[in-house]
Short mmCIF file of C-alpha atoms in Angstrom, two decimals:
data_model
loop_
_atom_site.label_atom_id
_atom_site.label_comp_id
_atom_site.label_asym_id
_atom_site.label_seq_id
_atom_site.Cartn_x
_atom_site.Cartn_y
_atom_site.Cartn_z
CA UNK A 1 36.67 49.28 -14.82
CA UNK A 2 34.81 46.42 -16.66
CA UNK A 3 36.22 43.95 -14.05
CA UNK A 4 34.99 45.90 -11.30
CA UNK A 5 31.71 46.83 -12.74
CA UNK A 6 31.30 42.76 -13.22
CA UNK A 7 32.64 42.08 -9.78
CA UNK A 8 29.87 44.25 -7.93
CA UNK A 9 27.14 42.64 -10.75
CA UNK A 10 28.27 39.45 -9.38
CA UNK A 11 27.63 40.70 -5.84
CA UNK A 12 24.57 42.04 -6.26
CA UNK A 13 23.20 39.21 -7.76
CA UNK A 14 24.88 36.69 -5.04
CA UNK A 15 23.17 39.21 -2.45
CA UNK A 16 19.65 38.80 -4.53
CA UNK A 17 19.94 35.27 -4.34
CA UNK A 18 20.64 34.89 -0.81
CA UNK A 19 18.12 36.69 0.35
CA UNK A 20 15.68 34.61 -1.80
CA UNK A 21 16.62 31.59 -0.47
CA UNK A 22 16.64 33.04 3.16
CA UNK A 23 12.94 34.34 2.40
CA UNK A 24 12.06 30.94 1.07
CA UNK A 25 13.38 29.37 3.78
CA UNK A 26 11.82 31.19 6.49
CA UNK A 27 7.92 31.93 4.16
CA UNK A 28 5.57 29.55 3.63
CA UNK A 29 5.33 28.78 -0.24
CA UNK A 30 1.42 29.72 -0.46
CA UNK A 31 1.22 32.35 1.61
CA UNK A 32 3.80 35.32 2.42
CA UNK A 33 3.45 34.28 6.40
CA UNK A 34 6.79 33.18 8.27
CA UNK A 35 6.79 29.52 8.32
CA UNK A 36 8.00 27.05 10.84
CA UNK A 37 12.03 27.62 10.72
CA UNK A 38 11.16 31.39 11.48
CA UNK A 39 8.89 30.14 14.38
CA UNK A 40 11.18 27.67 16.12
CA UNK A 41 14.02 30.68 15.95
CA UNK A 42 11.18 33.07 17.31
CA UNK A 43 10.80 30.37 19.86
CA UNK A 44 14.25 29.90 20.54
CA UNK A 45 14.97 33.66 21.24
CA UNK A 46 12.13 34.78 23.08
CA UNK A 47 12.00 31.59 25.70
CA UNK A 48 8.62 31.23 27.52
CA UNK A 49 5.41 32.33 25.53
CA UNK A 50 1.96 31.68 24.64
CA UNK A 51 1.53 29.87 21.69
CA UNK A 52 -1.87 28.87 20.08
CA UNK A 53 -2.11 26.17 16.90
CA UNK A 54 -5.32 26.49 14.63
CA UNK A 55 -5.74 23.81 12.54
CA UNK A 56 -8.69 23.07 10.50
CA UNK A 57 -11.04 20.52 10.94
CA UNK A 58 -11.71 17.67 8.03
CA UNK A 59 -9.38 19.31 5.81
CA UNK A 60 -8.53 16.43 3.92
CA UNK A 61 -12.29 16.11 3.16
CA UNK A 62 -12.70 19.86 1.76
CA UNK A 63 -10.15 19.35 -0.23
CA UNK A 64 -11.41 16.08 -1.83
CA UNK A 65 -15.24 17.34 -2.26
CA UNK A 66 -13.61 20.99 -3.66
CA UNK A 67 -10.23 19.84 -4.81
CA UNK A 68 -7.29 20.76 -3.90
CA UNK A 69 -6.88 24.22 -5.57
CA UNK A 70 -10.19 25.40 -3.78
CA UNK A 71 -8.31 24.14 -0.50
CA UNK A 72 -5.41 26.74 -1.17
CA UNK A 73 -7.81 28.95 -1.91
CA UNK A 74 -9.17 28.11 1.45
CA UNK A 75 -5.94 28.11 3.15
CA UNK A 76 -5.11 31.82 1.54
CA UNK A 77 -8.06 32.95 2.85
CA UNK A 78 -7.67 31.88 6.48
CA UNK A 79 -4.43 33.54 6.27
CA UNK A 80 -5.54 36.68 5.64
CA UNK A 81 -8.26 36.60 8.09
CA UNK A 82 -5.82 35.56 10.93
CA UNK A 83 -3.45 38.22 9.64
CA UNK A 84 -6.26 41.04 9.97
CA UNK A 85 -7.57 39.30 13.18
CA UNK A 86 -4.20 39.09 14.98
CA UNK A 87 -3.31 41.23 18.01
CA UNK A 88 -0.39 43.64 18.03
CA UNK A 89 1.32 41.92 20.49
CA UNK A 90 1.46 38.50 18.43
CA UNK A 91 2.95 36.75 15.44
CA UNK A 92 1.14 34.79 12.91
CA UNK A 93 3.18 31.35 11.65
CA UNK A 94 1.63 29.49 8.23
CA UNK A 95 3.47 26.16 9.77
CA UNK A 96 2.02 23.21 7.66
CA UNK A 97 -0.78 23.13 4.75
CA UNK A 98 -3.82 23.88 7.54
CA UNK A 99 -2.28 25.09 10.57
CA UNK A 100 -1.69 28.07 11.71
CA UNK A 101 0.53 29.42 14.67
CA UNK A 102 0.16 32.32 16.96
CA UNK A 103 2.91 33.42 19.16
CA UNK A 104 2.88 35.58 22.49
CA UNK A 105 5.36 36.58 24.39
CA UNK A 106 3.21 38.44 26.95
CA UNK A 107 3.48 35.51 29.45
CA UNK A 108 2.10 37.76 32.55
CA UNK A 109 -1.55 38.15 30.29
CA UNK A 110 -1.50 34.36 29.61
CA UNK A 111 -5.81 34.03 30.54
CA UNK A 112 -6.46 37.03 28.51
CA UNK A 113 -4.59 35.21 25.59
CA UNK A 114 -6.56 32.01 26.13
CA UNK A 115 -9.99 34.12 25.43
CA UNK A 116 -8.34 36.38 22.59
CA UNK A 117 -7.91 32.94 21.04
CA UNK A 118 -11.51 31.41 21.67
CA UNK A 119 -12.98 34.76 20.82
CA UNK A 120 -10.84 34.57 17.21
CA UNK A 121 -11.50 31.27 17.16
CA UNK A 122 -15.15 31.62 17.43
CA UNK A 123 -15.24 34.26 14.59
CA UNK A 124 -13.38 32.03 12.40
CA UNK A 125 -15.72 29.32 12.31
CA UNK A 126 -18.49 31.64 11.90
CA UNK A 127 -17.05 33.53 8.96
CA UNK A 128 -18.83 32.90 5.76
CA UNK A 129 -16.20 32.47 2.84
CA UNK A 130 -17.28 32.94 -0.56
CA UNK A 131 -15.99 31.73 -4.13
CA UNK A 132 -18.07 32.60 -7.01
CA UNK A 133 -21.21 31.09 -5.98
CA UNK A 134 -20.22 28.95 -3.37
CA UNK A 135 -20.70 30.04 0.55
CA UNK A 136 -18.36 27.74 2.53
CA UNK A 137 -17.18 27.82 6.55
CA UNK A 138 -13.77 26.74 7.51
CA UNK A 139 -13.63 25.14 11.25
CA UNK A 140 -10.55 24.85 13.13
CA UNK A 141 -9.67 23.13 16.26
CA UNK A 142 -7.42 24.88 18.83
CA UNK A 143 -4.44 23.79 20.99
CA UNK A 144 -2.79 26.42 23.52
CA UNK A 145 -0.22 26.58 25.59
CA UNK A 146 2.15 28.07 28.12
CA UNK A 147 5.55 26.58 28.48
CA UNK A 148 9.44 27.14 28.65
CA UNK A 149 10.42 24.06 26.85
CA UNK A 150 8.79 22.33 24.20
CA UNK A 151 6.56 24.93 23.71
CA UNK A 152 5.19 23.90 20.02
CA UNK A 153 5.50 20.12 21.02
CA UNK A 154 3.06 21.12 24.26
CA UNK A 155 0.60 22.81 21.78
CA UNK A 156 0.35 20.31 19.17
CA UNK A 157 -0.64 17.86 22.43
CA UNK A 158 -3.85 20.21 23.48
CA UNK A 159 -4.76 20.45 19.96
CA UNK A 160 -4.94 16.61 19.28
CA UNK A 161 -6.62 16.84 22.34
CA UNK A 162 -9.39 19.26 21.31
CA UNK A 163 -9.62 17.64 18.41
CA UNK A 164 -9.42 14.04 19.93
CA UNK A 165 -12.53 14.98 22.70
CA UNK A 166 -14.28 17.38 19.96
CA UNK A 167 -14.13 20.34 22.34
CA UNK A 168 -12.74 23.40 19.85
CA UNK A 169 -10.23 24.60 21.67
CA UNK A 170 -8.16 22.81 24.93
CA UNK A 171 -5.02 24.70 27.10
CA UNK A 172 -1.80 22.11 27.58
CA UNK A 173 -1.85 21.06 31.18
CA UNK A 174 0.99 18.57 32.91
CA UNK A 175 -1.60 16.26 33.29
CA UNK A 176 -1.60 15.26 29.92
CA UNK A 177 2.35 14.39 30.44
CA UNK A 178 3.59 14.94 27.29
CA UNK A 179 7.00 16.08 28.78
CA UNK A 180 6.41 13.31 30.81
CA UNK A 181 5.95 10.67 27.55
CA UNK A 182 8.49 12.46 25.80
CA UNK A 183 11.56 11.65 28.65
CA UNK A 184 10.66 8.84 29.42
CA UNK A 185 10.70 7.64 25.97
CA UNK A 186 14.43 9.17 24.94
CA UNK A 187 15.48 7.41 28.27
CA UNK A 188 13.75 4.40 27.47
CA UNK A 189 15.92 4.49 23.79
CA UNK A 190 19.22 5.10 25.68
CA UNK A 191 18.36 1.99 27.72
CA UNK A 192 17.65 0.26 24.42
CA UNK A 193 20.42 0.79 22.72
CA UNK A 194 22.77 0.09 25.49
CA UNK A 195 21.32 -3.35 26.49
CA UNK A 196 21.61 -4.47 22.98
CA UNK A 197 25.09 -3.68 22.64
CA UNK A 198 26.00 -5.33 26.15
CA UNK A 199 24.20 -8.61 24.71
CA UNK A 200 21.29 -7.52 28.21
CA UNK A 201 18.61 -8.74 26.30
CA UNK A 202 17.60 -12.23 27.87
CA UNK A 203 14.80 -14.64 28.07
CA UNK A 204 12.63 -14.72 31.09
CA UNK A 205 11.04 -18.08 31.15
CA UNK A 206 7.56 -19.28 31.99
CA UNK A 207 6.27 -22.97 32.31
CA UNK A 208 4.07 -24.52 30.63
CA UNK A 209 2.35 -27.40 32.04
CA UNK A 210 0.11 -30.76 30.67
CA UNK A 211 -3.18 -30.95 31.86
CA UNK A 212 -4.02 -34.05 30.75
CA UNK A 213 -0.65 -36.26 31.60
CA UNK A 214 1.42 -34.82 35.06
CA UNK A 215 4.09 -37.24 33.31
CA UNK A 216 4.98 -35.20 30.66
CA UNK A 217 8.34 -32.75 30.87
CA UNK A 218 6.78 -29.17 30.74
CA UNK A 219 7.75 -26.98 28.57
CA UNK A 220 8.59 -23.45 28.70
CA UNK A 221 8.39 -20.47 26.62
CA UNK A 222 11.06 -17.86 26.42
CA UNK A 223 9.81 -14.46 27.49
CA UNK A 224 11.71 -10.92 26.86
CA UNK A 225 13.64 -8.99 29.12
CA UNK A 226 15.99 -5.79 28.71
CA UNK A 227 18.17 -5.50 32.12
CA UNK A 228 19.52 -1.96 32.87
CA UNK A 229 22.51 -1.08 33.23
CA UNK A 230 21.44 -1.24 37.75
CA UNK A 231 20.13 -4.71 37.03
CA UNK A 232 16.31 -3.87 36.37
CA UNK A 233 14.54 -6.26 35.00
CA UNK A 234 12.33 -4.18 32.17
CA UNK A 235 9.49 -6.16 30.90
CA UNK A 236 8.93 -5.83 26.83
CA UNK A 237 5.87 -4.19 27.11
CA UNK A 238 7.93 -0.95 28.52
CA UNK A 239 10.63 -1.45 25.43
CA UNK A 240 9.20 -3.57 22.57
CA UNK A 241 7.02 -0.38 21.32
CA UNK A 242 10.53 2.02 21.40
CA UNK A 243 12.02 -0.86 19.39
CA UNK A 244 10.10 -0.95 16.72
CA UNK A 245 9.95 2.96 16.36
CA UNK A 246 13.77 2.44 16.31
CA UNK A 247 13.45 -0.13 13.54
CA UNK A 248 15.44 -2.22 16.75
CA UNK A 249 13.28 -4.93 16.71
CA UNK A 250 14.43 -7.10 14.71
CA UNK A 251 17.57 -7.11 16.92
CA UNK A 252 15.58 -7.97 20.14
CA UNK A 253 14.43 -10.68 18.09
CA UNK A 254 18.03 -11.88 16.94
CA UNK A 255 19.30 -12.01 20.39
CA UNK A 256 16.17 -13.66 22.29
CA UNK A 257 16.45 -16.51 19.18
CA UNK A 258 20.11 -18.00 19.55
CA UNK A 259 19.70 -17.10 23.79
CA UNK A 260 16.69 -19.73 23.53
CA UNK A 261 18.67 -22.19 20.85
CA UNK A 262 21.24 -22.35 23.35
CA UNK A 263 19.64 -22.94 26.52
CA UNK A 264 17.42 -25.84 24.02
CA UNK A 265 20.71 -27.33 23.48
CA UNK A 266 21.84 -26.84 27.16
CA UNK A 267 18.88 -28.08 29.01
CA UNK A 268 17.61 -30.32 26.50
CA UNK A 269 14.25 -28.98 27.23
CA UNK A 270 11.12 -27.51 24.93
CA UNK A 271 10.86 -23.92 24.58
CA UNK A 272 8.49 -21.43 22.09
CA UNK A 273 9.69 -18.50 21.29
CA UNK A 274 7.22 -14.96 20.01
CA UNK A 275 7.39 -13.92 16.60
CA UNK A 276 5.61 -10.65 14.89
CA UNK A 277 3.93 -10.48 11.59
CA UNK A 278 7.02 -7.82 11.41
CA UNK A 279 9.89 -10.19 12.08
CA UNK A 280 8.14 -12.49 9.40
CA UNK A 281 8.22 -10.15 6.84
CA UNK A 282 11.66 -9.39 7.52
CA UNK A 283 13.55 -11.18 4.67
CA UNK A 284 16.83 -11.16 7.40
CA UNK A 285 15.11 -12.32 10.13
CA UNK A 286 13.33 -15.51 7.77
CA UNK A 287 16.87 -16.46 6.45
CA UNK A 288 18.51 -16.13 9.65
CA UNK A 289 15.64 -18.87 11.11
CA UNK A 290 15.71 -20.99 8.30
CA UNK A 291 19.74 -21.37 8.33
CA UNK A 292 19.94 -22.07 11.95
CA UNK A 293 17.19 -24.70 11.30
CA UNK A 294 19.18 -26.10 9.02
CA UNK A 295 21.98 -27.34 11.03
CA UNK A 296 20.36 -27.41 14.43
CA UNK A 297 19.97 -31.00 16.14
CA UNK A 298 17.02 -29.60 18.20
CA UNK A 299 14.15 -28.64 16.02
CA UNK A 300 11.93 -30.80 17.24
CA UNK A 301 11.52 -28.95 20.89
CA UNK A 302 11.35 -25.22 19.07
CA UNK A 303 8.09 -23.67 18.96
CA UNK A 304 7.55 -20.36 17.14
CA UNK A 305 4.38 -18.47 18.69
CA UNK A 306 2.61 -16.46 16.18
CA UNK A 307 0.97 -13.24 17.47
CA UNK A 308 -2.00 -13.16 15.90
CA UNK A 309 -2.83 -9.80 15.58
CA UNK A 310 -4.85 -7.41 12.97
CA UNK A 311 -1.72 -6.86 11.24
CA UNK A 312 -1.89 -10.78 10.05
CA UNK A 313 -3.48 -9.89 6.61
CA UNK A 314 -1.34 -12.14 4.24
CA UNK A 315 -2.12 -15.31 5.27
CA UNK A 316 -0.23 -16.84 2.43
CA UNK A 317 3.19 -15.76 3.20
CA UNK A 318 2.18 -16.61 6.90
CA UNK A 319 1.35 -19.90 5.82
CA UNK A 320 4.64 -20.06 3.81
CA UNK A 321 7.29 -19.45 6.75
CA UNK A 322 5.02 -21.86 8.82
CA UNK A 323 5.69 -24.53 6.17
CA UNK A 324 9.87 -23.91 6.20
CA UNK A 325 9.63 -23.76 9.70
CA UNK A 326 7.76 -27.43 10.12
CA UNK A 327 9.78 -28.89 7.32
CA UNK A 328 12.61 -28.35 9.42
CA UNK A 329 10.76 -30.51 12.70
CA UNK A 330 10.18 -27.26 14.64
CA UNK A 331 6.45 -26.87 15.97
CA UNK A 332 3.98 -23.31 15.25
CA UNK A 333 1.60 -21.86 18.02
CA UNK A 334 -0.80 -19.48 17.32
CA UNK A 335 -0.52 -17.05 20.09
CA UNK A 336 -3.40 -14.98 21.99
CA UNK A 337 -6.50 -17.00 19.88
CA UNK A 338 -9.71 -15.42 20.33
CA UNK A 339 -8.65 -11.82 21.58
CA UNK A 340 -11.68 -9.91 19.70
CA UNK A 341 -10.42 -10.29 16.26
CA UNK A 342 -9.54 -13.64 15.53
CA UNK A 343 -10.14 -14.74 11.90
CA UNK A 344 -11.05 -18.19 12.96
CA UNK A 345 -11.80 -19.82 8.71
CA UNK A 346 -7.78 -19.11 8.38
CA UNK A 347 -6.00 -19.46 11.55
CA UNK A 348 -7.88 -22.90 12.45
CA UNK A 349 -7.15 -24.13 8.49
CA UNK A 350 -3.26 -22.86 8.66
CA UNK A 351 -0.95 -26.16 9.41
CA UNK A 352 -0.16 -25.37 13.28
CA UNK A 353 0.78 -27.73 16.37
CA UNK A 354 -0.96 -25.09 19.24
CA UNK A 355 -3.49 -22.31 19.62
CA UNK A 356 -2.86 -20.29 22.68
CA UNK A 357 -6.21 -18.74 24.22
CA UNK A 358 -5.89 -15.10 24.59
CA UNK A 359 -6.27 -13.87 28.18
CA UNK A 360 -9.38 -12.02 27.89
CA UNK A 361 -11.32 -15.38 27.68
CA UNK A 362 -8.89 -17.47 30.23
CA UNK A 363 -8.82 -14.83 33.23
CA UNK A 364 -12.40 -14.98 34.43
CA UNK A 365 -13.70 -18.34 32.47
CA UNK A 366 -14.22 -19.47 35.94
CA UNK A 367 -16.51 -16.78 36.39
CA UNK A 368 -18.22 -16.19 33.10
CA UNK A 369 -20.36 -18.00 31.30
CA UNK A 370 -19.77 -16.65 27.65
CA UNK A 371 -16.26 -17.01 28.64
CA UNK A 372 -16.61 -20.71 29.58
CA UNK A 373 -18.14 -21.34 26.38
CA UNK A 374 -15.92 -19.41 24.12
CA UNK A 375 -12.89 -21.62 25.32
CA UNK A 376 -14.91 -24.66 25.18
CA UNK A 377 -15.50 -23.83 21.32
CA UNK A 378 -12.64 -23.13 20.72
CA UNK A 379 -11.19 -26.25 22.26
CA UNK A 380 -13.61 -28.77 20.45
CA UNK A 381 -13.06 -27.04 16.72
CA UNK A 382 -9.13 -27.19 17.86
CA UNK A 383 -9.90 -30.72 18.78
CA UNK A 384 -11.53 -32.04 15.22
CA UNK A 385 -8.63 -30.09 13.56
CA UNK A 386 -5.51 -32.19 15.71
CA UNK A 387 -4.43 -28.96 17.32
CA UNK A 388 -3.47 -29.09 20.74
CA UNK A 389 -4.85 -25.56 23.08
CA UNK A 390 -3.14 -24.03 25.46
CA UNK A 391 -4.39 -21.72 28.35
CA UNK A 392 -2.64 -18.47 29.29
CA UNK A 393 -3.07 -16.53 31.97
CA UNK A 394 -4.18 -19.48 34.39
CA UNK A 395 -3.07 -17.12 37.60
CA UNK A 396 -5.75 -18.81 40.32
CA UNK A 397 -6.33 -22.58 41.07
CA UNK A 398 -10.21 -21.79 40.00
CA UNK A 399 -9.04 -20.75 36.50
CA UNK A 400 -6.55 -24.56 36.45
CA UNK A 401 -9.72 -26.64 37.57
CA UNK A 402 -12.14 -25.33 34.94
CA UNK A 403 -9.57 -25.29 32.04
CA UNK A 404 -8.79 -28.77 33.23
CA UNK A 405 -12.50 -28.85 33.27
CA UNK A 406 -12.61 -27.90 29.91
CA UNK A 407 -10.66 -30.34 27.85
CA UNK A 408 -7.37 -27.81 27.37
CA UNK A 409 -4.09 -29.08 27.12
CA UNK A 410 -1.49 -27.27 28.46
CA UNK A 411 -1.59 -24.43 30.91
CA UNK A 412 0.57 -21.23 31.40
CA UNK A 413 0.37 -18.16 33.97
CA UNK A 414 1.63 -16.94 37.47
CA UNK A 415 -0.34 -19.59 38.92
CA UNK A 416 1.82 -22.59 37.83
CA UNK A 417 5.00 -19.91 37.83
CA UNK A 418 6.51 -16.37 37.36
CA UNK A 419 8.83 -16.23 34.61
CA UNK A 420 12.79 -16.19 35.24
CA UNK A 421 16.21 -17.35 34.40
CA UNK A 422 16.03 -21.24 33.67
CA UNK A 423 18.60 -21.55 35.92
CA UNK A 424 16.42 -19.80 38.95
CA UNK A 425 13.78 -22.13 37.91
CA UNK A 426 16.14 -25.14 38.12
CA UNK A 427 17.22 -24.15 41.43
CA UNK A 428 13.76 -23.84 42.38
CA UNK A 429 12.62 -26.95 40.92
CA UNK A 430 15.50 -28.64 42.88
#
């Protein structure tokens, strides 16, 4: 009898415990609302609905002027007015700190939902709170929408929306292609991943020509390419952003650097090659350079281009790997100079060989006058300091003459030649 008596104890209290961790699992922690897990299986079952986010607006700052236990206050309070405010035929969510989900299945009545929601939105923001003394307002932004698939995902677009364009409240509409985004990023990783492990990352390359002697060899520098698995040619600007949400990058970078070692050694030509703040601050990437360096009979016609970018905030270490890099007889561009945010006391005192003008100033210095004078600044200071400039962009004859014109010394862009295989450009050399 004792041994049953403890065996039903034991149930009971497995059976308490279960359905405390099932409650916790499915409740928000500061308020008794269903949280996001109950939500997404609401979601799940039901299938098309209505679905409105409230979030509040400067939240962050409420709770640093009030501190943070006023803001649960805050938050507790907004529950319970949504709770009392909420239509029969919906569900309140508590989702995340400030926001705050309503759910509808009532898909035929989706306008009248729209203006239940801007009418409770519009009493929320007028609704005085009060603590103690204190009379405060809590204003929320709104995001609705009305969708099969991705329902909460299509939401959270119209409220950054609303709360992007200041507007209170904005309904999801295709036109702000977030389904759209969303596919064509997953396929766009699927690519990715593929072309990296069927080595279909390449260099592209683009010449580079003197302006000052039509003797010299040009040079070339080695440009990104993913090819599909249909032989597209995908230019980095549609893949390099995936990559780095992938943490990829550094692997796009590891297969365009030996690709352009070996066509050095090949061709015996001079080619540059891009590197991020991010691939210098990657310990693996730096000590994969370095030891190639090291034994490489070439150095001397590798160029690292620098993207100079707002990111470049250490210019110490910068100036470090540009130091290894030149000790081993390879050269250092600084890449798109004078794009809006060029730091010009460091970049024009760091030990480099080139300064690439940025595109905004190159494309219409034939044109514009503040232009014109930008690149011939930046020439002359580049001048004084031994640096050689180089003009990207150069895609009419008008743009070659003035840069010519100008006192740069190299020249880059469509104008001179579209990027490809070196041996497309050999052929078409020949």
């Amino acid at each position: 009898q004792r041994l049953q008596n403890y065996s039903q104890d034991l149930e009971h209290d497995v059976a308490k415990k279960t359905e405390e961790l099932e409650h916790r699992y499915y409740h928000h922690p500061l308020t008794p609302l269903p949280n996001r897990n109950r939500l997404m299986e609401d979601i799940k079952m039901v299938g098309t609905v209505n679905i409105a986010l409230f979030k509040l607006n400067k939240f962050k700052e409420f709770n640093d002027y009030f501190s943070e236990e006023l803001g649960n206050i805050a938050i507790k309070e907004m529950a319970v007015f949504l709770k009392e405010s909420t239509p029969e035929t919906c569900s309140l969510y508590h989702i995340n700190g400030d926001e705050f989900a309503l759910l509808s299945n009532k898909v035929h009545v989706k306008e009248e939902f729209v203006e239940g929601i801007r009418g409770l939105q519009q009493r929320l923001n007028a609704k005085q709170f009060v603590y103690g003394e204190d009379i405060y307002y809590l204003m929320a932004s709104v995001g609705v929408a009305y969708s099969s698939t991705n329902q909460l995902a299509c939401a959270d677009i119209a409220l950054k929306e609303a709360k992007k364009h200041h507007t209170g409240i904005s309904v999801y509409t295709p036109t702000m292609e977030m389904e759209k985004v969303y596919k064509s990023n997953l396929l766009c990783s699927k690519k990715l991943v593929h072309a990296i492990n069927t080595d279909n990352i390449v260099p592209y390359y683009q010449v580079i020509v003197s302006l000052k002697d039509s003797s010299v060899p040009v040079r070339h520098e080695g440009l990104a390419r993913m090819i599909e698995e249909d032989g597209t040619v995908t230019p980095p600007y549609q893949f390099l952003d995936i990559a780095k949400r992938l943490r990829l990058y550094p692997e796009v970078t590891r297969a365009m650097f030996y690709k352009v070692l070996e066509t050095i050694q090949n061709e015996n030509v001079a080619i540059s090659i891009n590197l991020s703040v991010d691939d210098m601050n990657n310990s693996e990437i730096v000590k994969m350079i370095i030891n190639a360096l090291s034994s490489y009979e070439y150095n001397h016609l590798i160029t690292f281009e620098i993207l100079e970018t707002e990111a470049m905030n250490n210019y110490e270490d910068v100036q470090l790997f540009i130091d290894s890099v030149r000790s081993h007889g390879a050269k250092v561009a600084i890449d798109d100079f004078g794009s809006g945010y060029s730091n010009f006391s460091h970049i024009l005192n760091m030990h480099v060989d080139y300064i690439k003008i940025d595109s905004s100033l190159i494309s219409n210095v034939d044109t514009d006058k503040n232009s014109r004078l930008m690149v011939e600044t930046i020439v002359k200071l580049a001048q004084q300091l031994g640096i050689e400039t180089v003009a990207e962009f150069v895609s009419t004859e008008e743009i070659y003459n003035t840069v010519k014109e100008l006192g740069v010394d190299w020249a880059e862009g469509y104008w001179l030649g579209i990027p490809g295989p070196f041996e497309k450009m050999l052929n078409n050399a020949a």
